[in-house]
XYZ file of C-alpha atoms in Angstrom:
464
model
C 76.948 83.199 89.686
C 80.542 83.456 88.958
C 82.319 86.889 89.870
C 83.720 88.944 87.188
C 87.310 89.253 87.012
C 89.232 92.456 86.573
C 90.375 91.576 83.176
C 86.783 90.880 81.904
C 85.697 93.997 83.440
C 88.438 96.013 81.695
C 88.027 94.451 78.166
C 84.180 94.727 78.667
C 84.585 98.483 79.135
C 86.826 98.696 76.035
C 84.374 97.020 73.911
C 81.471 99.010 75.218
C 83.477 102.206 74.784
C 84.343 101.215 71.237
C 80.782 100.128 70.435
C 79.432 103.565 71.462
C 82.139 105.342 69.406
C 81.267 103.105 66.255
C 77.429 104.064 66.768
C 78.292 107.721 66.988
C 80.508 107.515 63.850
C 77.850 105.339 62.037
C 75.068 107.663 62.935
C 77.219 110.716 61.791
C 78.285 108.883 58.542
C 74.782 107.791 57.639
C 73.191 111.239 58.148
C 76.239 112.966 56.386
C 76.048 110.521 53.326
C 72.036 111.048 53.300
C 72.572 114.762 53.079
C 75.256 114.477 50.443
C 73.262 111.989 48.320
C 69.833 113.872 48.535
C 71.599 117.333 47.727
C 73.489 115.731 44.961
C 70.202 114.354 43.325
C 68.567 117.687 44.026
C 71.324 119.699 42.412
C 70.906 117.573 39.230
C 67.232 118.093 39.012
C 67.598 121.896 39.447
C 70.088 121.871 36.582
C 67.536 120.099 34.506
C 64.621 122.227 35.543
C 66.675 125.644 35.260
C 66.650 124.428 31.351
C 63.228 123.073 31.159
C 61.178 125.887 32.776
C 62.035 128.725 30.415
C 61.233 126.482 27.339
C 57.830 125.474 28.595
C 56.983 129.000 29.672
C 57.701 130.421 26.140
C 55.631 127.555 24.509
C 52.661 128.290 26.842
C 52.863 132.078 26.008
C 53.273 131.408 22.304
C 50.551 128.839 21.903
C 47.211 128.695 23.431
C 46.602 126.452 26.315
C 44.467 124.245 24.214
C 47.346 123.543 21.814
C 49.833 123.520 24.569
C 48.590 120.143 25.887
C 50.191 117.942 23.052
C 53.383 119.813 23.179
C 53.717 119.679 27.093
C 53.077 116.007 26.782
C 55.818 115.723 24.022
C 58.361 117.660 26.168
C 57.572 115.591 29.233
C 58.161 112.322 27.138
C 61.496 113.520 25.978
C 62.849 115.206 28.970
C 61.790 112.307 31.346
C 64.948 110.558 32.512
C 65.158 107.131 34.001
C 63.536 107.460 37.773
C 62.654 110.998 37.011
C 58.980 112.120 36.641
C 57.796 115.535 35.249
C 54.675 117.206 36.068
C 53.445 120.532 34.477
C 50.288 122.574 35.761
C 48.826 125.855 34.646
C 48.808 128.684 37.144
C 45.341 127.404 38.395
C 46.862 124.024 39.545
C 45.291 122.092 36.700
C 47.608 119.267 35.262
C 48.492 119.981 31.849
C 51.171 117.184 31.261
C 52.183 114.260 33.782
C 54.809 111.462 33.407
C 54.265 110.497 37.031
C 53.045 106.862 37.710
C 51.731 108.247 41.223
C 48.043 109.112 41.654
C 47.224 112.004 39.780
C 47.922 114.449 42.590
C 49.651 117.777 42.392
C 52.674 118.215 44.549
C 52.908 121.152 47.081
C 54.641 124.282 46.087
C 57.735 124.862 48.124
C 60.247 127.521 46.677
C 61.720 128.122 50.115
C 63.760 124.942 50.139
C 66.075 123.611 47.719
C 64.211 120.161 47.616
C 61.601 118.413 49.582
C 60.556 114.765 49.875
C 56.980 113.840 48.596
C 55.689 110.193 48.169
C 59.258 108.756 48.431
C 60.587 111.146 45.726
C 63.081 113.865 45.757
C 61.014 116.995 44.429
C 62.116 120.288 43.251
C 59.857 122.888 41.570
C 59.890 126.095 39.770
C 57.525 128.596 38.425
C 56.705 129.108 34.876
C 57.657 132.726 33.895
C 57.546 135.404 36.499
C 57.386 134.152 40.187
C 54.870 136.851 41.020
C 52.453 136.050 38.125
C 53.541 132.625 36.955
C 51.884 131.007 33.754
C 52.158 127.619 35.489
C 54.165 125.419 37.452
C 56.698 122.570 36.859
C 58.020 119.831 39.089
C 60.846 117.321 38.616
C 60.454 114.193 40.780
C 63.349 111.533 41.313
C 62.639 108.452 43.077
C 64.679 107.954 46.438
C 64.592 104.212 46.513
C 67.944 104.071 44.874
C 69.448 106.522 47.305
C 67.885 104.460 50.321
C 69.647 101.312 48.893
C 72.824 102.925 48.814
C 72.319 104.036 52.426
C 71.090 100.456 53.484
C 74.478 99.078 51.835
C 76.453 101.639 53.596
C 74.756 100.630 56.998
C 75.359 96.855 56.361
C 78.948 97.280 55.222
C 79.602 99.693 58.428
C 77.987 97.289 60.748
C 79.932 94.339 59.355
C 83.132 96.427 59.886
C 81.915 97.355 63.464
C 81.416 93.950 64.567
C 84.729 92.834 63.028
C 86.337 95.704 64.819
C 84.772 94.804 68.293
C 86.032 91.206 67.793
C 89.399 92.287 67.072
C 89.469 94.784 69.762
C 88.163 92.190 72.292
C 90.869 89.711 71.279
C 93.799 92.376 71.185
C 92.526 93.872 74.344
C 92.422 90.650 76.198
C 96.160 90.306 75.393
C 96.856 93.883 76.097
C 94.912 93.848 79.508
C 96.519 90.485 80.507
C 99.880 92.076 79.595
C 99.183 95.002 81.762
C 97.741 93.065 84.774
C 100.614 90.615 84.830
C 102.360 92.729 87.612
C 99.126 92.781 89.616
C 98.695 89.093 89.341
C 102.360 89.002 90.771
C 101.349 91.218 93.587
C 98.174 89.082 94.233
C 100.557 85.966 94.416
C 102.968 87.816 96.780
C 100.210 89.036 99.283
C 98.809 85.411 99.196
C 102.059 83.930 100.254
C 102.401 86.746 102.926
C 98.830 85.855 104.211
C 100.003 82.149 104.366
C 102.900 82.943 106.625
C 105.724 84.000 104.351
C 106.241 87.194 106.448
C 108.939 89.424 104.800
C 108.301 88.132 101.340
C 109.397 90.554 98.521
C 107.666 90.776 95.100
C 109.801 91.789 92.354
C 108.080 93.290 89.350
C 109.345 93.665 85.829
C 108.674 96.952 84.214
C 105.369 97.583 85.868
C 103.234 100.736 85.200
C 103.928 103.479 87.861
C 100.807 102.718 89.942
C 101.443 99.108 90.192
C 105.071 99.906 91.110
C 103.909 102.022 93.778
C 101.400 99.414 95.143
C 104.127 96.746 94.853
C 106.525 98.915 96.897
C 103.859 99.742 99.366
C 103.117 95.851 99.998
C 106.743 95.035 100.105
C 107.316 97.857 102.625
C 104.508 96.392 104.737
C 105.610 92.799 104.503
C 109.096 94.044 105.866
C 107.499 96.239 108.434
C 105.203 93.304 109.560
C 108.493 91.156 109.781
C 110.194 93.698 111.675
C 107.416 93.850 114.172
C 107.238 90.271 114.537
C 110.898 89.953 115.201
C 110.642 92.708 117.723
C 107.625 90.935 119.243
C 109.753 87.779 119.343
C 112.673 89.518 120.630
C 110.708 91.095 123.376
C 108.945 87.977 124.280
C 112.257 86.354 124.504
C 113.562 89.107 126.621
C 110.503 88.944 128.719
C 110.845 85.209 129.267
C 114.605 85.717 130.257
C 113.537 88.709 132.477
C 111.068 86.639 134.305
C 113.347 83.878 134.581
C 116.318 85.969 135.743
C 114.167 88.116 138.140
C 112.838 84.688 139.586
C 116.161 83.512 140.082
C 117.563 86.560 141.665
C 114.732 86.763 144.046
C 114.768 82.987 144.897
C 118.378 83.205 146.054
C 117.628 85.568 149.119
C 114.358 83.920 149.759
C 116.266 80.439 149.902
C 118.835 81.936 152.340
C 116.039 83.597 154.504
C 114.131 80.176 154.808
C 117.277 78.379 155.535
C 118.402 80.629 158.254
C 114.903 80.852 159.598
C 114.693 76.909 159.689
C 117.863 76.737 161.623
C 116.900 79.460 164.267
C 113.452 77.668 164.768
C 115.308 74.316 165.375
C 117.071 76.247 168.484
C 120.329 74.328 167.899
C 122.344 77.377 167.232
C 124.617 79.235 169.746
C 123.961 82.790 170.361
C 126.758 84.003 168.154
C 125.409 81.809 165.317
C 121.880 83.382 165.751
C 123.416 86.826 165.647
C 125.474 86.025 162.495
C 122.242 84.419 160.975
C 120.149 87.546 161.620
C 122.710 89.613 160.058
C 122.905 87.559 157.088
C 118.988 87.702 156.956
C 119.208 91.499 157.073
C 121.747 91.532 154.140
C 119.679 89.296 152.201
C 116.530 91.187 152.824
C 118.092 94.560 151.708
C 119.387 92.738 148.696
C 115.951 91.690 147.871
C 114.517 95.011 148.561
C 117.069 96.738 146.323
C 116.323 94.322 143.369
C 112.555 94.945 143.759
C 113.082 98.744 143.771
C 115.226 98.213 140.639
C 112.459 96.400 138.842
C 109.894 98.903 139.879
C 112.164 101.611 138.617
C 112.658 99.969 135.213
C 108.741 99.201 134.959
C 107.947 102.931 135.617
C 110.352 104.004 133.013
C 109.118 101.488 130.497
C 105.429 102.304 130.795
C 105.587 106.157 131.642
C 108.843 107.846 131.136
C 107.147 111.389 131.170
C 105.579 111.059 134.665
C 108.684 108.871 136.123
C 111.128 111.776 135.461
C 111.034 115.637 135.952
C 113.802 117.737 134.217
C 115.108 120.910 135.787
C 118.443 122.786 135.308
C 121.331 121.288 137.087
C 124.972 122.840 137.314
C 126.933 119.567 136.963
C 129.950 121.280 138.603
C 127.937 122.115 141.924
C 126.206 118.810 141.754
C 129.207 116.582 141.740
C 130.702 118.324 144.563
C 127.441 117.933 146.496
C 127.209 114.071 146.048
C 130.930 113.262 146.885
C 129.974 112.092 150.349
C 127.671 109.760 148.867
C 130.185 108.402 146.435
C 133.012 108.112 148.917
C 131.629 105.073 150.973
C 131.299 103.238 147.671
C 135.038 103.694 146.854
C 136.673 103.343 150.420
C 139.155 100.810 149.126
C 139.469 102.642 145.758
C 141.099 105.945 144.792
C 138.275 108.352 143.667
C 138.880 111.445 141.581
C 136.371 114.198 140.620
C 136.969 116.528 137.643
C 134.383 119.023 138.006
C 133.303 121.718 135.094
C 130.672 124.382 134.785
C 128.105 122.528 132.656
C 124.309 123.029 133.045
C 122.186 120.326 131.804
C 118.424 119.424 131.766
C 117.850 116.471 134.065
C 116.397 115.154 137.296
C 118.751 115.786 139.911
C 117.830 112.868 141.907
C 117.878 110.660 138.967
C 121.044 111.813 137.958
C 122.600 110.958 141.311
C 121.117 107.393 140.791
C 122.830 106.907 137.434
C 126.276 107.882 138.565
C 125.868 105.986 141.912
C 125.106 102.772 139.783
C 128.010 103.518 137.395
C 130.535 104.301 140.436
C 129.246 101.059 142.201
C 129.708 99.130 138.920
C 133.178 100.277 138.777
C 134.124 99.630 142.286
C 132.580 96.219 142.158
C 134.303 95.097 139.134
C 137.883 96.488 139.719
C 140.561 95.401 142.157
C 140.988 97.270 145.485
C 143.505 100.369 145.154
C 142.674 101.103 141.445
C 141.546 104.583 140.393
C 137.943 105.752 139.524
C 137.498 109.026 137.935
C 134.194 111.009 137.467
C 134.866 113.814 134.906
C 132.359 116.702 133.852
C 132.525 117.980 130.287
C 130.728 119.631 127.336
C 130.840 118.551 123.663
C 128.610 120.495 121.269
C 125.071 120.572 122.445
C 125.612 117.862 125.029
C 126.918 117.750 128.520
C 128.564 114.559 129.772
C 129.574 112.692 132.871
C 132.282 110.253 132.389
C 133.174 107.516 134.812
C 136.321 105.503 134.066
C 138.380 103.017 135.908
C 141.635 101.158 135.327
C 140.400 97.599 136.007
C 140.539 94.737 133.521
C 138.030 96.380 131.142
C 135.050 94.404 129.374
C 135.291 91.834 126.883
C 134.408 92.874 123.382
C 131.893 90.314 123.012
C 129.958 91.705 126.191
C 130.153 95.273 124.969
C 126.940 95.093 122.945
C 124.956 93.394 125.614
C 126.415 95.417 128.653
C 122.953 97.241 129.151
C 120.844 94.351 128.755
C 118.802 93.414 131.806
C 120.469 90.696 134.075
C 123.317 90.400 131.712
C 126.621 89.543 133.433
C 128.499 87.829 130.712
C 132.157 88.317 132.303
C 131.958 86.266 135.348
C 135.537 87.222 136.097
C 134.416 90.746 137.074
C 132.193 89.579 139.822
C 134.638 89.617 142.576
C 132.238 90.625 145.271
C 129.283 88.385 144.329
C 127.965 90.912 141.774
C 124.992 93.018 141.580
C 121.537 92.244 140.281
C 122.407 93.144 136.703
C 119.897 95.795 136.575
C 122.087 98.736 137.456
C 123.212 99.473 133.923
C 119.918 98.846 132.528
C 118.473 101.685 134.814
C 121.174 104.021 133.845
C 120.559 103.518 130.043
C 116.642 103.785 130.613
C 117.117 107.154 132.830
C 119.327 108.724 130.281
C 116.943 108.004 127.396
C 114.152 109.377 129.578
C 116.014 112.693 129.472
C 116.551 112.675 125.797
C 120.220 111.577 126.298
C 121.992 108.272 126.002
C 124.947 106.290 127.631
C 127.884 104.800 126.000
C 130.527 102.338 127.064
C 133.979 101.537 125.610
C 137.276 100.117 126.861
C 140.280 102.604 127.311
C 142.396 102.786 124.229
C 145.761 100.772 124.337
C 148.155 101.013 126.218
C 145.639 102.042 128.898
C 143.100 99.669 130.401
C 139.794 99.872 131.966
C 136.083 100.662 131.090
C 134.798 104.039 130.297
C 130.983 104.856 130.824
C 129.726 108.242 129.533
C 126.269 109.638 130.238
C 125.286 112.339 127.533
C 122.782 114.602 128.448
C 120.987 117.817 126.604
C 122.329 121.209 127.812
C 119.901 123.588 129.371
C 117.916 125.720 126.797
C 119.117 128.833 128.648
C 122.739 128.316 128.334
């Protein structure tokens, strides 16, 4: 069995509602017309009987009942109209005169209603003389066949118009519904294209109803969101691929060096000085590998559980910078280190803050020539405190600035004067800053100055 379409469903409901309405209107019209026709006929009979009844009564009072029979018959024959029957009885109910072709039967007396139906006749009655002591009774009876034929013709004509209206409504409704549902078909086609792989497809509707316009907008938003998520997934997959490749490369280099030195030492062809130099090199490579693994673990913790990886507290940056100076000076022994403290209290993890600034100072010392200046400045701007690390080295290429915090990114090879780091230090700085609801920025010093400017922005403590 074929499934009904929405168009067929809506058209069917329109026709059904119209059919119910026509039935209600037809029944109401039939009942109203029947009442009007029968009341009109009864009114006409009442007008006749109101004239006839006094004449018959006077005749019955004036003449004896024996002589009245011929007079009553004459009156009945003269007053009888086409389709109208007359019956007269005395006060005992004995028929005196009757023009009816019905079975000689006296109709019931019913003075409480304006008319009643008896043997398919509309009947009105009246007493002759006083209603309390009548001399007889008179009935006028009009056949209802003509009235029923009028009602039947009315039903037939209304039924014809009803079926014609239903047919026209079905045709016009089909055109109207199809036109109204055209935007819905566009939406259906658009979602089908999305389902077949056209992620990000946008369906443009022309003058749609409000509900369909909202549905179209929702589907377009969903399509763009899915495309954005897929693009992000693709980007993250590519970043993960590069991350794994770079991490493998970074780990392979010290492992290769360690294996090489171990091979040379195992062959026992080295002098004591060469062995000593080899152990020193292996220790450096081991420290480098341990540092890389620790950095990877730090980034992994920050990616998966920032809330548990950090613990914020109030830190006075002025006091803190003075306490970490001994840790920074070994990094800048061949540079000129300058600290510019200020009384700024922020909400941060003290140890993580030291790690961030340590990475930035180490980065500045690694990529700037000996003798250059490195400045760590504390300050406050609006609702943020900041730590600014500047140098007067060669700066960063503009093409590298958008990627400077990417993991393992080292676009400017000219800055790796001392073999370079792992390429994770700045990524850790950015991840830690974001973990404390802050951020880190980078820029080159404005001309005519030169050098790089890294700024860590942190939220001020709520109590200050």
